[in-house]
mmCIF file of C-alpha atoms and ligand atoms in Angstrom:
data_model
loop_
_atom_site.group_PDB
_atom_site.id
_atom_site.type_symbol
_atom_site.label_atom_id
_atom_site.label_comp_id
_atom_site.label_asym_id
_atom_site.label_seq_id
_atom_site.Cartn_x
_atom_site.Cartn_y
_atom_site.Cartn_z
ATOM 1 C CA MET H 1 45.039 31.495 -61.103
ATOM 2 C CA ASN H 2 43.344 29.069 -63.451
ATOM 3 C CA PHE H 3 44.940 27.853 -66.686
ATOM 4 C CA ASP H 4 42.872 30.018 -69.052
ATOM 5 C CA THR H 5 43.539 33.152 -66.985
ATOM 6 C CA VAL H 6 47.285 32.401 -67.014
ATOM 7 C CA CYS H 7 47.119 32.080 -70.822
ATOM 8 C CA VAL H 8 45.719 35.624 -71.055
ATOM 9 C CA HIS H 9 47.628 37.361 -68.247
ATOM 10 C CA GLY H 10 50.678 35.163 -67.670
ATOM 11 C CA ALA H 11 53.202 37.125 -69.776
ATOM 12 C CA LYS H 12 54.078 40.526 -68.310
ATOM 13 C CA ASP H 13 56.850 42.940 -69.184
ATOM 14 C CA PRO H 14 58.404 44.125 -65.909
ATOM 15 C CA HIS H 15 60.684 46.584 -67.760
ATOM 16 C CA ASN H 16 57.971 48.786 -69.250
ATOM 17 C CA ASN H 17 55.815 51.318 -67.404
ATOM 18 C CA THR H 18 53.821 52.635 -70.377
ATOM 19 C CA GLY H 19 50.826 50.487 -69.489
ATOM 20 C CA ALA H 20 51.085 48.586 -72.783
ATOM 21 C CA LEU H 21 49.005 45.399 -72.576
ATOM 22 C CA ALA H 22 51.141 43.551 -75.097
ATOM 23 C CA VAL H 23 54.723 42.576 -74.309
ATOM 24 C CA PRO H 24 56.750 44.709 -76.750
ATOM 25 C CA ILE H 25 59.038 43.270 -79.412
ATOM 26 C CA TYR H 26 62.461 44.268 -78.109
ATOM 27 C CA GLN H 27 64.247 44.201 -81.436
ATOM 28 C CA SER H 28 67.724 44.742 -80.038
ATOM 29 C CA ALA H 29 70.724 42.463 -80.479
ATOM 30 C CA THR H 30 72.707 44.015 -77.650
ATOM 31 C CA PHE H 31 72.077 45.886 -74.398
ATOM 32 C CA ALA H 32 74.099 48.721 -72.834
ATOM 33 C CA HIS H 33 75.498 48.206 -69.337
ATOM 34 C CA PRO H 34 74.778 50.769 -66.580
ATOM 35 C CA GLY H 35 78.341 50.386 -65.230
ATOM 36 C CA VAL H 36 81.340 48.062 -65.095
ATOM 37 C CA GLY H 37 80.323 44.675 -63.742
ATOM 38 C CA ARG H 38 76.654 45.705 -63.847
ATOM 39 C CA SER H 39 73.892 44.513 -66.174
ATOM 40 C CA THR H 40 70.211 45.305 -66.755
ATOM 41 C CA GLY H 41 69.734 41.515 -66.802
ATOM 42 C CA PHE H 42 70.229 41.529 -70.578
ATOM 43 C CA ASP H 43 73.576 41.585 -72.362
ATOM 44 C CA TYR H 44 73.232 39.993 -75.767
ATOM 45 C CA ALA H 45 70.041 38.689 -77.405
ATOM 46 C CA ARG H 46 71.430 35.234 -78.176
ATOM 47 C CA VAL H 47 71.538 34.610 -74.416
ATOM 48 C CA GLN H 48 68.228 36.234 -73.476
ATOM 49 C CA ASN H 49 66.010 39.074 -74.616
ATOM 50 C CA PRO H 50 63.117 40.863 -72.872
ATOM 51 C CA THR H 51 60.442 39.477 -75.228
ATOM 52 C CA ARG H 52 61.533 35.849 -74.955
ATOM 53 C CA GLU H 53 61.894 35.912 -71.171
ATOM 54 C CA PRO H 54 58.187 36.510 -70.302
ATOM 55 C CA LEU H 55 57.194 33.858 -72.879
ATOM 56 C CA GLU H 56 59.474 31.310 -71.198
ATOM 57 C CA ARG H 57 57.914 32.104 -67.804
ATOM 58 C CA LEU H 58 54.438 31.739 -69.306
ATOM 59 C CA VAL H 59 55.104 28.317 -70.854
ATOM 60 C CA ALA H 60 56.746 27.084 -67.629
ATOM 61 C CA ALA H 61 53.640 28.149 -65.689
ATOM 62 C CA LEU H 62 51.305 26.394 -68.148
ATOM 63 C CA GLU H 63 53.183 23.080 -67.843
ATOM 64 C CA GLY H 64 53.586 23.366 -64.062
ATOM 65 C CA GLY H 65 57.375 23.579 -64.463
ATOM 66 C CA ARG H 66 59.942 25.827 -62.820
ATOM 67 C CA GLU H 67 61.660 26.865 -66.045
ATOM 68 C CA SER H 68 61.204 26.700 -69.775
ATOM 69 C CA VAL H 69 63.612 27.498 -72.579
ATOM 70 C CA ALA H 70 62.284 28.787 -75.924
ATOM 71 C CA PHE H 71 63.989 27.602 -79.115
ATOM 72 C CA ALA H 72 63.693 28.573 -82.773
ATOM 73 C CA SER H 73 61.884 25.296 -83.565
ATOM 74 C CA GLY H 74 60.772 22.042 -82.014
ATOM 75 C CA MET H 75 63.734 20.302 -83.648
ATOM 76 C CA ALA H 76 66.191 22.812 -82.130
ATOM 77 C CA ALA H 77 64.648 22.004 -78.731
ATOM 78 C CA LEU H 78 64.942 18.267 -79.386
ATOM 79 C CA ASP H 79 68.564 18.621 -80.465
ATOM 80 C CA ALA H 80 69.306 20.471 -77.207
ATOM 81 C CA THR H 81 68.006 17.497 -75.165
ATOM 82 C CA LEU H 82 70.730 15.360 -76.740
ATOM 83 C CA SER H 83 73.299 17.631 -75.069
ATOM 84 C CA LEU H 84 72.183 16.043 -71.790
ATOM 85 C CA LEU H 85 73.792 12.811 -73.053
ATOM 86 C CA GLY H 86 77.323 11.769 -73.905
ATOM 87 C CA ARG H 87 79.112 9.354 -76.230
ATOM 88 C CA GLY H 88 78.214 5.733 -75.435
ATOM 89 C CA ASP H 89 74.924 6.608 -73.761
ATOM 90 C CA HIS H 90 71.786 4.720 -74.721
ATOM 91 C CA LEU H 91 68.364 6.126 -75.467
ATOM 92 C CA ILE H 92 64.995 4.360 -75.628
ATOM 93 C CA ALA H 93 62.259 5.942 -77.745
ATOM 94 C CA SER H 94 58.654 5.070 -78.611
ATOM 95 C CA ASP H 95 58.482 3.158 -81.898
ATOM 96 C CA ASP H 96 55.818 5.537 -83.263
ATOM 97 C CA LEU H 97 57.179 9.107 -83.347
ATOM 98 C CA TYR H 98 57.255 12.325 -85.335
ATOM 99 C CA GLY H 99 59.344 11.534 -88.459
ATOM 100 C CA GLY H 100 61.825 14.363 -87.825
ATOM 101 C CA THR H 101 62.536 12.981 -84.354
ATOM 102 C CA VAL H 102 63.437 9.585 -85.810
ATOM 103 C CA ARG H 103 65.659 11.296 -88.392
ATOM 104 C CA LEU H 104 67.541 13.141 -85.632
ATOM 105 C CA PHE H 105 67.985 10.014 -83.489
ATOM 106 C CA ASP H 106 69.131 7.914 -86.465
ATOM 107 C CA SER H 107 71.544 10.467 -87.931
ATOM 108 C CA LEU H 108 73.015 13.228 -85.742
ATOM 109 C CA ALA H 109 72.514 11.389 -82.446
ATOM 110 C CA LYS H 110 74.107 8.278 -83.906
ATOM 111 C CA ARG H 111 77.080 10.293 -85.170
ATOM 112 C CA ALA H 112 77.465 11.783 -81.680
ATOM 113 C CA GLY H 113 77.887 8.218 -80.364
ATOM 114 C CA LEU H 114 74.391 7.739 -78.955
ATOM 115 C CA GLU H 115 72.490 4.556 -79.576
ATOM 116 C CA THR H 116 68.688 4.479 -79.834
ATOM 117 C CA THR H 117 66.399 1.498 -79.307
ATOM 118 C CA TYR H 118 62.783 1.844 -80.412
ATOM 119 C CA ALA H 119 60.132 0.049 -78.364
ATOM 120 C CA ASP H 120 56.370 0.087 -78.005
ATOM 121 C CA ALA H 121 55.889 2.463 -75.057
ATOM 122 C CA SER H 122 52.265 1.426 -74.653
ATOM 123 C CA ASP H 123 53.699 -1.967 -73.578
ATOM 124 C CA ILE H 124 55.692 -1.219 -70.397
ATOM 125 C CA THR H 125 57.324 -4.688 -70.296
ATOM 126 C CA ALA H 126 58.678 -4.284 -73.836
ATOM 127 C CA PHE H 127 60.037 -0.918 -72.814
ATOM 128 C CA GLN H 128 61.662 -2.302 -69.657
ATOM 129 C CA LYS H 129 63.318 -5.084 -71.684
ATOM 130 C CA ALA H 130 65.107 -2.420 -73.743
ATOM 131 C CA LEU H 131 66.760 -0.965 -70.611
ATOM 132 C CA ARG H 132 70.557 -1.285 -70.364
ATOM 133 C CA PRO H 133 73.053 -0.127 -67.734
ATOM 134 C CA GLU H 134 74.045 2.720 -70.097
ATOM 135 C CA THR H 135 70.451 3.871 -70.726
ATOM 136 C CA LYS H 136 70.283 7.575 -69.818
ATOM 137 C CA MET H 137 67.131 8.847 -71.499
ATOM 138 C CA VAL H 138 63.661 7.706 -72.501
ATOM 139 C CA PHE H 139 61.746 9.687 -75.089
ATOM 140 C CA ILE H 140 58.004 9.276 -75.672
ATOM 141 C CA GLU H 141 55.068 10.922 -77.392
ATOM 142 C CA THR H 142 51.544 10.311 -76.172
ATOM 143 C CA PRO H 143 49.330 10.116 -78.123
ATOM 144 C CA THR H 144 51.834 9.063 -80.800
ATOM 145 C CA ASN H 145 52.183 10.440 -84.292
ATOM 146 C CA PRO H 146 50.451 9.229 -86.424
ATOM 147 C CA MET H 147 48.992 6.048 -84.894
ATOM 148 C CA MET H 148 47.600 7.807 -81.776
ATOM 149 C CA LYS H 149 48.850 5.125 -79.364
ATOM 150 C CA VAL H 150 48.501 6.159 -75.720
ATOM 151 C CA THR H 151 51.256 5.613 -73.145
ATOM 152 C CA ASP H 152 50.865 5.699 -69.370
ATOM 153 C CA ILE H 153 53.411 8.404 -68.454
ATOM 154 C CA ALA H 154 53.407 7.670 -64.691
ATOM 155 C CA ALA H 155 53.837 3.919 -65.297
ATOM 156 C CA VAL H 156 56.809 4.499 -67.638
ATOM 157 C CA LYS H 157 58.490 6.733 -65.053
ATOM 158 C CA GLN H 158 57.944 4.112 -62.346
ATOM 159 C CA ALA H 159 59.495 1.411 -64.526
ATOM 160 C CA LEU H 160 62.730 3.401 -64.966
ATOM 161 C CA PRO H 161 65.764 3.629 -62.684
ATOM 162 C CA PRO H 162 65.727 7.109 -61.066
ATOM 163 C CA HIS H 163 68.731 8.469 -63.018
ATOM 164 C CA VAL H 164 67.076 7.903 -66.423
ATOM 165 C CA ILE H 165 65.644 11.182 -67.796
ATOM 166 C CA LEU H 166 62.077 10.855 -69.084
ATOM 167 C CA VAL H 167 61.321 13.299 -71.910
ATOM 168 C CA VAL H 168 57.702 13.619 -73.098
ATOM 169 C CA ASP H 169 56.785 15.357 -76.352
ATOM 170 C CA ASN H 170 53.513 17.052 -75.379
ATOM 171 C CA THR H 171 52.903 18.783 -78.724
ATOM 172 C CA PHE H 172 49.646 16.924 -79.528
ATOM 173 C CA LEU H 173 47.699 17.549 -76.303
ATOM 174 C CA THR H 174 49.414 20.684 -74.927
ATOM 175 C CA PRO H 175 49.241 21.454 -71.179
ATOM 176 C CA TYR H 176 45.609 22.433 -71.694
ATOM 177 C CA PHE H 177 44.810 18.696 -71.785
ATOM 178 C CA GLN H 178 47.900 17.003 -70.286
ATOM 179 C CA LYS H 179 50.745 18.032 -67.947
ATOM 180 C CA PRO H 180 53.489 15.372 -68.101
ATOM 181 C CA LEU H 181 55.682 16.992 -65.394
ATOM 182 C CA THR H 182 52.902 16.404 -62.860
ATOM 183 C CA LEU H 183 52.873 12.715 -63.952
ATOM 184 C CA GLY H 184 56.600 12.184 -63.381
ATOM 185 C CA ALA H 185 58.250 13.361 -66.608
ATOM 186 C CA ASP H 186 61.588 15.142 -66.176
ATOM 187 C CA VAL H 187 61.438 17.236 -69.342
ATOM 188 C CA VAL H 188 58.518 18.259 -71.564
ATOM 189 C CA LEU H 189 59.173 19.084 -75.210
ATOM 190 C CA HIS H 190 56.942 21.143 -77.494
ATOM 191 C CA SER H 191 56.881 22.012 -81.091
ATOM 192 C CA GLY H 192 55.500 25.488 -80.365
ATOM 193 C CA THR H 193 54.894 25.711 -84.101
ATOM 194 C CA LYS H 194 51.715 23.694 -83.586
ATOM 195 C CA TYR H 195 48.981 24.510 -81.021
ATOM 196 C CA PHE H 196 50.951 27.139 -79.067
ATOM 197 C CA ALA H 197 51.527 29.295 -82.181
ATOM 198 C CA GLY H 198 48.274 27.945 -83.608
ATOM 199 C CA HIS H 199 48.079 29.880 -86.875
ATOM 200 C CA ASN H 200 50.554 28.082 -89.154
ATOM 201 C CA ASP H 201 52.643 31.243 -89.372
ATOM 202 C CA THR H 202 55.794 30.663 -87.321
ATOM 203 C CA LEU H 203 58.113 28.011 -85.855
ATOM 204 C CA ALA H 204 59.005 27.613 -82.182
ATOM 205 C CA GLY H 205 60.124 24.950 -79.698
ATOM 206 C CA PHE H 206 60.136 24.616 -75.901
ATOM 207 C CA LEU H 207 61.716 22.493 -73.211
ATOM 208 C CA VAL H 208 60.162 22.691 -69.749
ATOM 209 C CA THR H 209 61.536 21.144 -66.566
ATOM 210 C CA ASN H 210 61.620 21.351 -62.771
ATOM 211 C CA ASN H 211 65.265 20.293 -62.730
ATOM 212 C CA LEU H 212 67.496 23.376 -62.556
ATOM 213 C CA GLU H 213 70.611 21.369 -63.384
ATOM 214 C CA ILE H 214 68.980 20.400 -66.691
ATOM 215 C CA THR H 215 67.918 24.021 -67.322
ATOM 216 C CA ASP H 216 71.506 25.208 -66.846
ATOM 217 C CA LYS H 217 72.727 22.721 -69.466
ATOM 218 C CA LEU H 218 69.985 23.751 -71.910
ATOM 219 C CA ARG H 219 70.706 27.458 -71.442
ATOM 220 C CA TYR H 220 74.379 26.766 -72.038
ATOM 221 C CA ILE H 221 73.480 25.163 -75.406
ATOM 222 C CA LEU H 222 71.211 28.031 -76.342
ATOM 223 C CA LYS H 223 73.902 30.593 -75.503
ATOM 224 C CA THR H 224 76.627 28.637 -77.252
ATOM 225 C CA VAL H 225 74.784 27.593 -80.406
ATOM 226 C CA GLY H 226 72.292 30.466 -80.807
ATOM 227 C CA THR H 227 69.115 28.445 -81.320
ATOM 228 C CA GLY H 228 66.896 30.670 -79.158
ATOM 229 C CA LEU H 229 63.548 32.076 -80.282
ATOM 230 C CA ALA H 230 63.746 35.557 -81.859
ATOM 231 C CA PRO H 231 61.880 38.575 -80.355
ATOM 232 C CA PHE H 232 59.219 38.801 -83.083
ATOM 233 C CA ASP H 233 58.436 35.076 -82.874
ATOM 234 C CA SER H 234 58.305 35.315 -79.080
ATOM 235 C CA PHE H 235 55.738 38.112 -79.450
ATOM 236 C CA LEU H 236 53.620 35.947 -81.797
ATOM 237 C CA LEU H 237 53.715 33.065 -79.324
ATOM 238 C CA ILE H 238 52.616 35.205 -76.360
ATOM 239 C CA ARG H 239 49.772 36.566 -78.502
ATOM 240 C CA SER H 240 48.628 33.116 -79.661
ATOM 241 C CA ILE H 241 48.749 31.427 -76.264
ATOM 242 C CA LYS H 242 46.078 33.878 -75.032
ATOM 243 C CA THR H 243 43.542 31.902 -77.119
ATOM 244 C CA LEU H 244 45.032 28.403 -76.625
ATOM 245 C CA PRO H 245 42.121 27.133 -74.454
ATOM 246 C CA LEU H 246 39.493 28.396 -76.934
ATOM 247 C CA ARG H 247 41.285 26.869 -79.898
ATOM 248 C CA MET H 248 41.858 23.532 -78.115
ATOM 249 C CA GLU H 249 38.180 23.258 -77.149
ATOM 250 C CA LYS H 250 36.892 24.094 -80.619
ATOM 251 C CA SER H 251 39.435 21.901 -82.450
ATOM 252 C CA GLN H 252 38.634 18.987 -80.136
ATOM 253 C CA ALA H 253 34.871 19.430 -80.621
ATOM 254 C CA ASN H 254 35.479 19.334 -84.386
ATOM 255 C CA ALA H 255 37.687 16.242 -83.988
ATOM 256 C CA LEU H 256 35.090 14.362 -81.920
ATOM 257 C CA ARG H 257 32.489 15.096 -84.569
ATOM 258 C CA ALA H 258 34.813 14.153 -87.456
ATOM 259 C CA ALA H 259 35.956 10.932 -85.730
ATOM 260 C CA GLY H 260 32.354 9.779 -85.308
ATOM 261 C CA TRP H 261 31.508 10.723 -88.898
ATOM 262 C CA LEU H 262 34.590 8.947 -90.317
ATOM 263 C CA ALA H 263 33.896 5.790 -88.276
ATOM 264 C CA GLN H 264 30.548 5.435 -90.110
ATOM 265 C CA HIS H 265 31.827 6.204 -93.596
ATOM 266 C CA PRO H 266 31.741 3.139 -95.914
ATOM 267 C CA LYS H 267 35.187 3.908 -97.410
ATOM 268 C CA VAL H 268 36.852 4.319 -93.997
ATOM 269 C CA LYS H 269 38.203 1.049 -92.581
ATOM 270 C CA LYS H 270 39.694 2.265 -89.287
ATOM 271 C CA VAL H 271 39.796 5.484 -87.274
ATOM 272 C CA TYR H 272 42.658 6.207 -84.863
ATOM 273 C CA TYR H 273 41.538 8.696 -82.217
ATOM 274 C CA PRO H 274 42.029 8.326 -78.431
ATOM 275 C CA SER H 275 38.286 8.373 -77.627
ATOM 276 C CA LEU H 276 37.779 5.409 -80.005
ATOM 277 C CA ALA H 277 40.741 3.385 -78.692
ATOM 278 C CA ASP H 278 40.546 0.047 -76.819
ATOM 279 C CA GLU H 279 39.402 -0.017 -73.190
ATOM 280 C CA LYS H 280 42.910 -0.023 -71.700
ATOM 281 C CA SER H 281 44.106 2.988 -73.729
ATOM 282 C CA LEU H 282 40.882 4.852 -73.045
ATOM 283 C CA ALA H 283 41.332 4.325 -69.291
ATOM 284 C CA ILE H 284 44.908 5.699 -69.495
ATOM 285 C CA SER H 285 43.724 8.738 -71.478
ATOM 286 C CA LYS H 286 41.025 9.463 -68.924
ATOM 287 C CA LYS H 287 43.454 9.055 -66.022
ATOM 288 C CA GLN H 288 46.244 11.298 -67.290
ATOM 289 C CA ALA H 289 44.588 13.780 -69.672
ATOM 290 C CA THR H 290 41.479 15.950 -69.618
ATOM 291 C CA GLY H 291 40.895 15.666 -73.366
ATOM 292 C CA PHE H 292 41.578 13.636 -76.502
ATOM 293 C CA GLY H 293 43.016 16.422 -78.658
ATOM 294 C CA ALA H 294 42.267 17.211 -82.277
ATOM 295 C CA MET H 295 44.444 14.813 -84.294
ATOM 296 C CA ILE H 296 42.862 11.883 -86.124
ATOM 297 C CA SER H 297 44.415 9.275 -88.387
ATOM 298 C CA PHE H 298 42.222 7.041 -90.518
ATOM 299 C CA GLU H 299 42.664 4.254 -93.007
ATOM 300 C CA VAL H 300 40.596 4.240 -96.200
ATOM 301 C CA ASP H 301 39.727 1.257 -98.412
ATOM 302 C CA THR H 302 42.369 1.728 -101.132
ATOM 303 C CA GLU H 303 45.465 3.753 -101.910
ATOM 304 C CA ALA H 304 43.537 5.293 -104.830
ATOM 305 C CA THR H 305 40.891 6.624 -102.420
ATOM 306 C CA ALA H 306 43.631 8.124 -100.230
ATOM 307 C CA VAL H 307 45.292 9.908 -103.152
ATOM 308 C CA LYS H 308 41.959 11.110 -104.569
ATOM 309 C CA THR H 309 40.899 12.485 -101.165
ATOM 310 C CA LEU H 310 44.113 14.520 -100.900
ATOM 311 C CA GLU H 311 43.590 15.905 -104.389
ATOM 312 C CA LYS H 312 39.900 16.716 -103.956
ATOM 313 C CA VAL H 313 39.778 18.513 -100.596
ATOM 314 C CA LYS H 314 39.052 22.244 -100.909
ATOM 315 C CA THR H 315 38.376 23.882 -97.512
ATOM 316 C CA ILE H 316 40.660 21.349 -95.862
ATOM 317 C CA LEU H 317 44.212 21.940 -97.036
ATOM 318 C CA TYR H 318 46.603 19.187 -98.083
ATOM 319 C CA ALA H 319 49.666 20.235 -96.105
ATOM 320 C CA GLU H 320 52.078 18.926 -93.490
ATOM 321 C CA SER H 321 52.024 20.232 -89.933
ATOM 322 C CA LEU H 322 49.165 20.462 -87.445
ATOM 323 C CA GLY H 323 47.742 22.422 -84.566
ATOM 324 C CA GLY H 324 46.666 25.557 -86.428
ATOM 325 C CA VAL H 325 43.261 27.165 -86.937
ATOM 326 C CA GLU H 326 43.182 25.740 -90.488
ATOM 327 C CA THR H 327 42.179 22.080 -90.855
ATOM 328 C CA LEU H 328 44.957 20.167 -92.607
ATOM 329 C CA ILE H 329 45.147 16.694 -94.079
ATOM 330 C CA THR H 330 48.399 14.887 -94.761
ATOM 331 C CA TYR H 331 49.756 11.607 -96.059
ATOM 332 C CA PRO H 332 52.182 10.233 -93.431
ATOM 333 C CA PHE H 333 53.381 7.434 -95.759
ATOM 334 C CA LEU H 334 54.821 9.881 -98.318
ATOM 335 C CA GLN H 335 55.182 13.015 -96.220
ATOM 336 C CA THR H 336 55.804 13.282 -92.479
ATOM 337 C CA HIS H 337 57.189 9.732 -92.175
ATOM 338 C CA SER H 338 58.823 9.259 -95.579
ATOM 339 C CA ASP H 339 62.302 9.044 -94.022
ATOM 340 C CA LEU H 340 61.416 5.808 -92.221
ATOM 341 C CA PRO H 341 62.327 2.587 -94.064
ATOM 342 C CA VAL H 342 59.249 1.192 -95.870
ATOM 343 C CA GLU H 343 59.138 -2.018 -93.774
ATOM 344 C CA ARG H 344 59.179 0.045 -90.602
ATOM 345 C CA ARG H 345 56.366 2.312 -91.856
ATOM 346 C CA LEU H 346 54.269 -0.700 -92.834
ATOM 347 C CA SER H 347 54.851 -2.559 -89.564
ATOM 348 C CA LEU H 348 53.632 0.510 -87.657
ATOM 349 C CA GLY H 349 50.483 0.725 -89.801
ATOM 350 C CA ILE H 350 51.711 3.735 -91.808
ATOM 351 C CA ASN H 351 50.633 2.486 -95.234
ATOM 352 C CA GLY H 352 49.448 4.097 -98.460
ATOM 353 C CA ARG H 353 45.837 4.060 -97.218
ATOM 354 C CA LEU H 354 46.487 6.079 -94.046
ATOM 355 C CA LEU H 355 45.562 9.780 -93.852
ATOM 356 C CA ARG H 356 46.066 12.167 -90.943
ATOM 357 C CA LEU H 357 43.767 15.062 -90.106
ATOM 358 C CA SER H 358 44.533 18.054 -87.885
ATOM 359 C CA LEU H 359 41.213 19.654 -87.036
ATOM 360 C CA GLY H 360 41.118 23.431 -86.989
ATOM 361 C CA VAL H 361 38.429 25.791 -85.794
ATOM 362 C CA GLU H 362 36.202 26.117 -88.888
ATOM 363 C CA ASN H 363 32.497 25.215 -88.830
ATOM 364 C CA PRO H 364 32.350 21.394 -88.666
ATOM 365 C CA ASP H 365 29.487 21.231 -91.231
ATOM 366 C CA ASP H 366 31.786 22.765 -93.834
ATOM 367 C CA LEU H 367 34.613 20.377 -92.936
ATOM 368 C CA LEU H 368 32.423 17.263 -93.138
ATOM 369 C CA ALA H 369 30.855 18.426 -96.413
ATOM 370 C CA ASP H 370 34.363 18.848 -97.815
ATOM 371 C CA LEU H 371 35.519 15.438 -96.565
ATOM 372 C CA GLY H 372 32.315 13.890 -97.909
ATOM 373 C CA GLN H 373 32.830 15.198 -101.453
ATOM 374 C CA ALA H 374 36.561 14.315 -101.349
ATOM 375 C CA LEU H 375 35.892 10.724 -100.241
ATOM 376 C CA SER H 376 33.081 10.165 -102.772
HETATM 377 C C1 LIG P 1 56.296 19.296 -85.598
HETATM 378 C C2 LIG P 1 56.698 18.396 -84.521
HETATM 379 C C3 LIG P 1 58.004 18.388 -84.036
HETATM 380 C C4 LIG P 1 59.089 19.268 -84.653
HETATM 381 O O1 LIG P 1 58.855 20.633 -84.403
HETATM 382 P P1 LIG P 1 59.238 21.821 -85.428
HETATM 383 O O2 LIG P 1 58.677 23.004 -84.724
HETATM 384 O O3 LIG P 1 58.575 21.519 -86.727
HETATM 385 O O4 LIG P 1 60.713 21.852 -85.532
HETATM 386 C C5 LIG P 1 58.314 17.538 -82.987
HETATM 387 N N1 LIG P 1 57.378 16.736 -82.431
HETATM 388 C C6 LIG P 1 56.101 16.719 -82.871
HETATM 389 C C7 LIG P 1 55.112 15.811 -82.236
HETATM 390 C C8 LIG P 1 55.723 17.542 -83.925
HETATM 391 O O5 LIG P 1 54.469 17.494 -84.370
#
């Protein structure tokens, strides 16, 4: 079956013979046993429930993985990956990452005895130099948030010793445009809150892998800590994923149009979008992904213009997050990346003139008219 057909038909409820098209919300915390030592396959909802299970199968199928585990948020999923490591282990991460990821690595991971080195993943030699005998995991985003730097996933995997686990955060492109497991990644992470859920109405997180040993460890965390996705949220995710391909296509078409428009605007100094990147990055994008996604960062002439734009947008909403049907604009310097030390933000290019757009599915004429009046 093709990807878009799997999105529509990939989640089935094998326990229901009513003919219902939608997977029901099994709002039950516990499940009765048919006899001693026997189980229906469900015992207690923290471990697994019949709404979450078909969603996990669906997401695994979309990423080309054997298993996926659904968490209550992207951060809960990320935290679970740290359980694959132990005290004294070393982690290498891209230098440009979702702010919450950096916060987790620099606080909880550090307290658990893990050390993180940040390196520019788009420069494989710099990344290799950070390797140590105790390096156990490499964590990358591509394209990165918010600077949209592109990393060659297959080349990173090849540069690593085989025992080092490569985790790729695929939130920005989704498997509709990029499938990291097929490029050598060991684990794919998603904030399902973004394009999978797609309507800015719920949180979710996923880890997908082909490695059953890793899955066992992740399921153990989920069962022990209780960070699994609830039945109602699982239902929302199954429902939203049916339209993932349509939303990705429309959001990307809007992004391509907006990127071109921004690049010609007199108050816009630089546009960060994979289709407008340098030749080398563009070649990597074309090799490993089938699209550029719908996230754009851009730098305006002055901080005053940036602040005024955020205050003047009307159809476009000034809000954090991304990947929903509503177009959002945010200010990475003061919002998503405010936990990073100022020098680090500035050295990455996250300054007071940088804005980040997540294109939704509205009519692009309305979006550009809104941006035009806000930038004027
Ligand atoms: C939002 C986001 C996360 C965190 O996910 P939550 O669902 O908000 O917990 C992680 N990585 C990326 C790239 C994100 O955009």
